[in-house]
mmCIF file of C-alpha atoms in Angstrom:
data_model
loop_
_atom_site.group_PDB
_atom_site.id
_atom_site.type_symbol
_atom_site.label_atom_id
_atom_site.label_comp_id
_atom_site.label_asym_id
_atom_site.label_seq_id
_atom_site.Cartn_x
_atom_site.Cartn_y
_atom_site.Cartn_z
ATOM 1 C CA MET A 252 -7.187 9.334 3.229
ATOM 2 C CA GLY A 253 -6.400 8.810 -0.446
ATOM 3 C CA VAL A 254 -5.858 11.858 -2.653
ATOM 4 C CA ILE A 255 -6.112 11.220 -6.385
ATOM 5 C CA ASN A 256 -6.242 13.314 -9.570
ATOM 6 C CA ALA A 257 -4.920 16.402 -7.771
ATOM 7 C CA PRO A 258 -2.496 17.359 -10.601
ATOM 8 C CA TYR A 259 -5.270 17.067 -13.199
ATOM 9 C CA LEU A 260 -7.742 19.081 -11.119
ATOM 10 C CA ALA A 261 -5.169 21.812 -10.468
ATOM 11 C CA LYS A 262 -4.125 22.097 -14.120
ATOM 12 C CA GLU A 263 -7.321 21.434 -16.060
ATOM 13 C CA GLN A 264 -10.094 22.322 -13.604
ATOM 14 C CA ASN A 265 -8.356 25.038 -11.564
ATOM 15 C CA LEU A 266 -9.261 23.304 -8.300
ATOM 16 C CA SER A 267 -7.050 22.661 -5.286
ATOM 17 C CA VAL A 268 -7.959 19.295 -3.803
ATOM 18 C CA ILE A 269 -5.101 19.633 -1.326
ATOM 19 C CA ASP A 270 -6.436 22.851 0.215
ATOM 20 C CA ALA A 271 -9.932 21.356 0.345
ATOM 21 C CA VAL A 272 -8.669 18.276 2.193
ATOM 22 C CA ILE A 273 -6.599 20.315 4.644
ATOM 23 C CA ASP A 274 -9.528 22.663 5.357
ATOM 24 C CA THR A 275 -11.957 19.759 5.862
ATOM 25 C CA LEU A 276 -9.613 17.960 8.266
ATOM 26 C CA ARG A 277 -9.018 21.172 10.194
ATOM 27 C CA LYS A 278 -12.741 21.833 10.578
ATOM 28 C CA ALA A 279 -13.249 18.226 11.723
ATOM 29 C CA GLY A 280 -10.736 18.721 14.534
ATOM 30 C CA TYR A 281 -7.919 16.593 13.170
ATOM 31 C CA GLY A 282 -4.499 17.909 14.061
ATOM 32 C CA GLU A 283 -5.678 18.960 17.509
ATOM 33 C CA PRO A 284 -4.074 17.348 20.584
ATOM 34 C CA GLY A 285 -5.558 13.914 21.156
ATOM 35 C CA ALA A 286 -7.078 13.660 17.666
ATOM 36 C CA PRO A 287 -6.683 10.393 15.705
ATOM 37 C CA ASN A 288 -3.641 10.052 13.488
ATOM 38 C CA VAL A 289 -4.188 11.117 9.869
ATOM 39 C CA MET A 290 -2.420 9.403 6.980
ATOM 40 C CA ILE A 291 -2.465 11.099 3.564
ATOM 41 C CA GLN A 292 -1.901 8.680 0.697
ATOM 42 C CA SER A 293 -1.112 9.443 -2.939
ATOM 43 C CA THR A 294 0.656 7.952 -5.943
ATOM 44 C CA ASP A 295 1.922 11.421 -6.879
ATOM 45 C CA SER A 296 5.071 12.783 -5.218
ATOM 46 C CA SER A 297 4.133 16.412 -5.997
ATOM 47 C CA VAL A 298 0.914 15.987 -4.002
ATOM 48 C CA LEU A 299 2.741 14.655 -0.955
ATOM 49 C CA LEU A 300 5.362 17.408 -1.208
ATOM 50 C CA LYS A 301 2.599 20.010 -1.101
ATOM 51 C CA PHE A 302 1.058 18.359 1.959
ATOM 52 C CA LYS A 303 4.490 18.323 3.593
ATOM 53 C CA GLU A 304 4.750 22.097 3.094
ATOM 54 C CA LYS A 305 1.367 22.771 4.690
ATOM 55 C CA THR A 306 0.750 20.031 7.292
ATOM 56 C CA LYS A 307 2.388 17.615 9.694
ATOM 57 C CA TYR A 308 0.270 14.592 8.756
ATOM 58 C CA GLU A 309 1.858 11.221 8.084
ATOM 59 C CA LEU A 310 2.438 10.968 4.321
ATOM 60 C CA VAL A 311 2.082 7.652 2.521
ATOM 61 C CA TYR A 312 3.434 7.039 -0.983
ATOM 62 C CA MET A 313 1.582 4.352 -2.932
ATOM 63 C CA ILE A 314 3.582 2.431 -5.532
ATOM 64 C CA ASP A 315 0.807 1.210 -7.800
ATOM 65 C CA GLU A 316 3.012 -0.923 -10.044
ATOM 66 C CA ILE A 317 4.674 -4.210 -9.082
ATOM 67 C CA VAL A 318 8.406 -3.755 -8.511
ATOM 68 C CA GLY A 319 11.134 -6.187 -7.513
ATOM 69 C CA ASP A 320 13.663 -3.651 -6.243
ATOM 70 C CA ILE A 321 14.130 0.078 -5.642
ATOM 71 C CA VAL A 322 17.259 1.881 -6.816
ATOM 72 C CA ASP A 323 19.012 4.085 -4.269
ATOM 73 C CA SER A 324 18.218 7.345 -6.041
ATOM 74 C CA ALA A 325 14.484 6.537 -6.080
ATOM 75 C CA LEU A 326 14.648 5.568 -2.420
ATOM 76 C CA SER A 327 16.291 8.859 -1.485
ATOM 77 C CA ASN A 328 13.628 10.721 -3.437
ATOM 78 C CA ILE A 329 10.797 8.933 -1.631
ATOM 79 C CA LYS A 330 12.279 9.850 1.748
ATOM 80 C CA ARG A 331 11.978 13.551 0.826
ATOM 81 C CA PHE A 332 8.175 13.467 0.915
ATOM 82 C CA ALA A 333 6.932 10.242 2.561
ATOM 83 C CA HIS A 334 7.017 8.581 5.964
ATOM 84 C CA SER A 335 5.699 5.241 4.741
ATOM 85 C CA VAL A 336 4.953 3.335 1.545
ATOM 86 C CA VAL A 337 2.104 1.158 0.294
ATOM 87 C CA ILE A 338 3.038 -1.625 -2.124
ATOM 88 C CA LYS A 339 1.193 -4.513 -3.739
ATOM 89 C CA ARG A 340 1.556 -8.119 -2.623
ATOM 90 C CA GLY A 341 3.355 -8.928 -5.868
ATOM 91 C CA SER A 342 6.107 -6.486 -4.889
ATOM 92 C CA VAL A 343 6.894 -8.607 -1.817
ATOM 93 C CA TYR A 344 6.942 -12.156 -3.182
ATOM 94 C CA LEU A 345 7.504 -13.408 -6.714
ATOM 95 C CA THR A 346 4.939 -15.915 -7.953
ATOM 96 C CA ASN A 347 4.661 -18.297 -10.880
ATOM 97 C CA ASP A 348 1.432 -20.094 -11.737
ATOM 98 C CA PHE A 349 0.109 -19.365 -8.205
ATOM 99 C CA PHE A 350 3.223 -20.687 -6.480
ATOM 100 C CA LEU A 351 5.594 -18.568 -4.378
ATOM 101 C CA THR A 352 9.061 -18.666 -5.904
ATOM 102 C CA ALA A 353 11.199 -16.038 -4.154
ATOM 103 C CA SER A 354 11.264 -12.830 -2.118
ATOM 104 C CA THR A 355 11.961 -9.474 -3.748
ATOM 105 C CA LYS A 356 14.312 -6.765 -2.484
ATOM 106 C CA THR A 357 11.536 -4.185 -2.191
ATOM 107 C CA VAL A 358 10.643 -4.523 1.493
ATOM 108 C CA PRO A 359 14.257 -4.804 2.752
ATOM 109 C CA LYS A 360 15.217 -1.693 0.768
ATOM 110 C CA LEU A 361 12.318 0.335 2.174
ATOM 111 C CA LYS A 362 12.883 -0.868 5.736
ATOM 112 C CA SER A 363 16.596 -0.068 5.516
ATOM 113 C CA SER A 364 15.599 3.564 4.934
ATOM 114 C CA ASN A 365 13.305 3.604 7.993
ATOM 115 C CA LEU A 366 10.155 3.719 5.881
ATOM 116 C CA SER A 367 7.108 1.861 7.187
ATOM 117 C CA VAL A 368 5.747 -0.647 4.673
ATOM 118 C CA TYR A 369 2.058 -1.443 4.215
ATOM 119 C CA VAL A 370 0.866 -4.063 1.720
ATOM 120 C CA GLN A 371 -2.402 -4.281 -0.207
ATOM 121 C CA THR A 372 -4.816 -5.851 -0.747
ATOM 122 C CA PHE A 373 -5.515 -8.932 1.376
ATOM 123 C CA HIS A 374 -8.649 -11.005 0.754
ATOM 124 C CA ASN A 375 -10.287 -14.063 2.264
ATOM 125 C CA GLU A 376 -11.274 -15.689 -1.026
ATOM 126 C CA PHE A 377 -9.067 -18.691 -1.785
ATOM 127 C CA ILE A 378 -8.792 -17.718 -5.455
ATOM 128 C CA SER A 379 -6.857 -14.595 -4.405
ATOM 129 C CA GLN A 380 -4.130 -16.600 -2.633
ATOM 130 C CA VAL A 381 -1.223 -18.648 -3.910
ATOM 131 C CA TRP A 382 -1.223 -22.391 -3.214
ATOM 132 C CA ASP A 383 1.461 -22.043 -0.518
ATOM 133 C CA PHE A 384 -1.042 -20.473 1.892
ATOM 134 C CA MET A 385 -3.405 -23.455 1.676
ATOM 135 C CA SER A 386 -6.437 -21.178 1.224
ATOM 136 C CA ASP A 387 -5.864 -19.801 4.725
ATOM 137 C CA PRO A 388 -6.054 -15.963 4.882
ATOM 138 C CA THR A 389 -4.491 -15.985 8.365
ATOM 139 C CA GLU A 390 -1.472 -17.923 7.079
ATOM 140 C CA GLN A 391 -1.138 -15.429 4.276
ATOM 141 C CA ILE A 392 -1.083 -12.436 6.629
ATOM 142 C CA ASN A 393 1.237 -14.231 9.045
ATOM 143 C CA THR A 394 3.818 -14.943 6.332
ATOM 144 C CA PHE A 395 3.880 -11.343 5.137
ATOM 145 C CA VAL A 396 4.264 -10.091 8.717
ATOM 146 C CA GLN A 397 6.631 -12.691 10.190
ATOM 147 C CA ASP A 398 8.747 -13.469 7.121
ATOM 148 C CA ALA A 399 8.717 -10.242 5.069
ATOM 149 C CA GLY A 400 8.530 -7.984 8.139
ATOM 150 C CA ILE A 401 5.884 -5.598 6.825
ATOM 151 C CA ASP A 402 4.344 -3.049 9.207
ATOM 152 C CA GLY A 403 0.703 -3.364 8.244
ATOM 153 C CA VAL A 404 -1.845 -4.892 5.900
ATOM 154 C CA ILE A 405 -4.650 -3.257 3.949
ATOM 155 C CA THR A 406 -7.694 -5.490 3.727
ATOM 156 C CA GLY A 407 -11.411 -5.406 3.175
ATOM 157 C CA PHE A 408 -11.866 -8.215 5.728
ATOM 158 C CA LEU A 409 -11.696 -6.501 9.089
ATOM 159 C CA GLN A 410 -12.480 -9.514 11.283
ATOM 160 C CA THR A 411 -9.759 -11.679 9.749
ATOM 161 C CA ALA A 412 -7.053 -9.069 10.268
ATOM 162 C CA ASP A 413 -8.263 -8.218 13.764
ATOM 163 C CA ARG A 414 -8.340 -11.892 14.744
ATOM 164 C CA TYR A 415 -4.762 -12.262 13.582
ATOM 165 C CA ARG A 416 -3.695 -9.136 15.440
ATOM 166 C CA ARG A 417 -5.116 -10.512 18.715
ATOM 167 C CA ASN A 418 -3.652 -14.005 18.272
ATOM 168 C CA ARG A 419 -1.927 -15.074 21.480
ATOM 169 C CA CYS A 420 0.509 -17.300 19.593
ATOM 170 C CA LEU A 421 2.366 -14.316 18.139
ATOM 171 C CA ASN A 422 5.762 -13.241 19.484
ATOM 172 C CA LEU A 423 6.411 -16.528 21.299
ATOM 173 C CA GLY A 424 9.865 -16.956 19.786
ATOM 174 C CA ASN A 425 11.056 -20.582 19.858
ATOM 175 C CA SER A 426 7.768 -21.600 21.483
ATOM 176 C CA THR A 427 5.711 -20.544 18.463
ATOM 177 C CA PRO A 428 3.536 -23.487 17.324
ATOM 178 C CA ASN A 429 4.135 -24.793 13.804
ATOM 179 C CA TYR A 430 0.765 -23.574 12.552
ATOM 180 C CA MET A 431 1.767 -19.975 13.335
ATOM 181 C CA LYS A 432 5.073 -20.084 11.495
ATOM 182 C CA PRO A 433 5.406 -18.507 8.018
ATOM 183 C CA VAL A 434 5.455 -20.782 5.010
ATOM 184 C CA GLU A 435 8.733 -21.635 3.298
ATOM 185 C CA ILE A 436 9.063 -19.284 0.316
ATOM 186 C CA GLY A 437 9.415 -21.442 -2.783
ATOM 187 C CA GLY A 438 8.893 -24.658 -0.835
ATOM 188 C CA LEU A 439 5.986 -25.992 -2.884
ATOM 189 C CA PHE A 440 7.539 -24.864 -6.172
ATOM 190 C CA GLN A 441 10.609 -27.020 -5.477
ATOM 191 C CA LEU A 442 8.400 -30.113 -5.226
ATOM 192 C CA ILE A 443 7.101 -29.787 -8.787
ATOM 193 C CA ASP A 444 8.569 -32.294 -11.222
ATOM 194 C CA LYS A 445 10.905 -30.521 -13.634
ATOM 195 C CA SER A 446 8.891 -31.752 -16.609
ATOM 196 C CA SER A 447 5.792 -30.062 -15.200
ATOM 197 C CA LEU A 448 7.331 -26.712 -14.273
ATOM 198 C CA PRO A 449 5.549 -23.661 -15.733
ATOM 199 C CA PRO A 450 7.525 -21.318 -18.023
ATOM 200 C CA ALA A 451 9.911 -18.944 -16.273
ATOM 201 C CA MET A 452 8.479 -15.521 -15.504
ATOM 202 C CA ALA A 453 9.921 -12.325 -16.946
ATOM 203 C CA PRO A 454 12.003 -10.278 -14.468
ATOM 204 C CA ILE A 455 10.068 -7.697 -12.467
ATOM 205 C CA PRO A 456 11.372 -4.157 -13.090
ATOM 206 C CA SER A 457 12.935 -1.997 -10.387
ATOM 207 C CA LEU A 458 11.514 1.319 -9.277
ATOM 208 C CA ILE A 459 13.773 4.051 -10.638
ATOM 209 C CA GLU A 460 13.933 7.760 -9.888
ATOM 210 C CA ALA A 461 12.056 8.659 -13.087
ATOM 211 C CA ASN A 462 9.072 6.647 -11.785
ATOM 212 C CA VAL A 463 8.970 8.728 -8.607
ATOM 213 C CA THR A 464 9.717 12.267 -9.788
ATOM 214 C CA GLU A 465 6.661 14.312 -10.796
ATOM 215 C CA PRO A 466 6.416 17.921 -12.052
ATOM 216 C CA PRO A 467 5.212 20.508 -9.512
ATOM 217 C CA LEU A 468 1.493 21.062 -9.225
ATOM 218 C CA ALA A 469 0.140 23.729 -11.563
ATOM 219 C CA PRO A 470 -0.774 27.070 -9.922
ATOM 220 C CA PHE A 471 -4.461 27.896 -9.665
ATOM 221 C CA SER A 472 -6.617 30.948 -9.011
ATOM 222 C CA GLU A 473 -9.358 31.398 -6.424
ATOM 223 C CA ILE A 474 -12.153 31.271 -9.022
ATOM 224 C CA SER A 475 -12.952 27.986 -10.656
ATOM 225 C CA PRO A 476 -13.101 28.259 -14.476
ATOM 226 C CA SER A 477 -16.251 27.455 -16.421
ATOM 227 C CA SER A 478 -14.423 24.595 -18.158
ATOM 228 C CA SER A 479 -14.785 22.600 -14.945
ATOM 229 C CA ILE A 480 -18.322 21.671 -16.012
ATOM 230 C CA ALA A 481 -18.586 17.961 -16.707
ATOM 231 C CA GLY A 482 -18.260 17.180 -20.379
ATOM 232 C CA ALA A 483 -16.396 20.409 -21.207
ATOM 233 C CA PRO A 484 -13.443 20.205 -23.621
ATOM 234 C CA GLY A 485 -10.362 18.882 -21.915
ATOM 235 C CA ALA A 486 -12.331 17.449 -19.001
ATOM 236 C CA GLN A 487 -11.197 14.132 -17.607
ATOM 237 C CA PRO A 488 -13.232 11.147 -18.814
ATOM 238 C CA PRO A 489 -15.701 9.887 -16.196
ATOM 239 C CA HIS A 490 -14.674 6.878 -14.165
ATOM 240 C CA ASN A 491 -15.970 4.757 -11.346
ATOM 241 C CA ALA A 492 -15.392 6.828 -8.206
ATOM 242 C CA GLN A 493 -17.404 4.728 -5.788
ATOM 243 C CA PRO A 494 -15.628 4.600 -2.422
ATOM 244 C CA LYS A 495 -14.146 1.361 -1.202
ATOM 245 C CA ILE A 496 -13.367 1.185 2.482
ATOM 246 C CA ALA A 497 -10.256 -0.771 3.321
ATOM 247 C CA VAL A 498 -8.797 -1.357 6.738
ATOM 248 C CA CYS A 499 -5.116 -0.910 7.456
ATOM 249 C CA PHE A 500 -3.747 -2.703 10.504
ATOM 250 C CA THR A 501 -0.307 -1.626 11.681
ATOM 251 C CA MET A 502 1.283 -4.590 13.348
ATOM 252 C CA SER A 503 3.872 -2.840 15.498
ATOM 253 C CA SER A 504 1.678 -0.333 17.347
ATOM 254 C CA LEU A 505 -1.509 -2.374 16.881
ATOM 255 C CA THR A 506 -3.301 0.760 15.751
ATOM 256 C CA LEU A 507 -6.397 0.468 13.569
ATOM 257 C CA LEU A 508 -6.454 2.911 10.667
ATOM 258 C CA LEU A 509 -9.099 3.461 8.012
ATOM 259 C CA ALA A 510 -8.182 4.228 4.421
ATOM 260 C CA SER A 511 -10.721 5.498 1.909
ATOM 261 C CA LEU A 512 -9.726 4.523 -1.600
ATOM 262 C CA LEU A 513 -11.300 5.570 -4.889
ATOM 263 C CA LEU A 514 -11.635 3.032 -7.691
#
């Protein structure tokens, strides 16, 4: 479950989204023995800290910018409030003109701190994939799982991810057929004639502690103020809040999770 705009709603609209989510999940029976696992996702550390105080749900920190590394202080901060992290595909592999060029340090840093790593968003359309994957969405997923070692993928294409998860050619070790091996990172880029190489890309920034630290959520009263009416002064501009259902497959436990994201 994705929780967004909680700091704004607490400060400007005097509403506690966190309490509403916790109450709704409780009434729906989540948290009871045998209930499905609940993952709470947010880009705001203060939101996840509040959930940590009040619940025992798995907390997922989403890094919505592309980063090539994570400094130790930021990593330690993330571990205070999150069990796992969601990153973008560009934070796993560097690309240039739709060619893979190198791996980043992001996934190894997160895994070294025992944080599960989920990557978004995987698509079937060939225009969403770099040339190295040969327009094959299964090859794309396989490389991220087998080479980068991620724990799960977030995708809108359920059948593709489920077909990969059930593939009998996985975990065969030295007997793995060539078509189920990850691509060589930077392999195609090395074949380009030097005179035809695209311009070098600017370095991708690292995630620092200042990017992670957020001020505490503003206190609120039980009564919602009249300024919460849409269009009132100080109200947040309207935006597209249509739900998009994405599917998150965790590769280790082979558990199917649903994530509801707001655009």
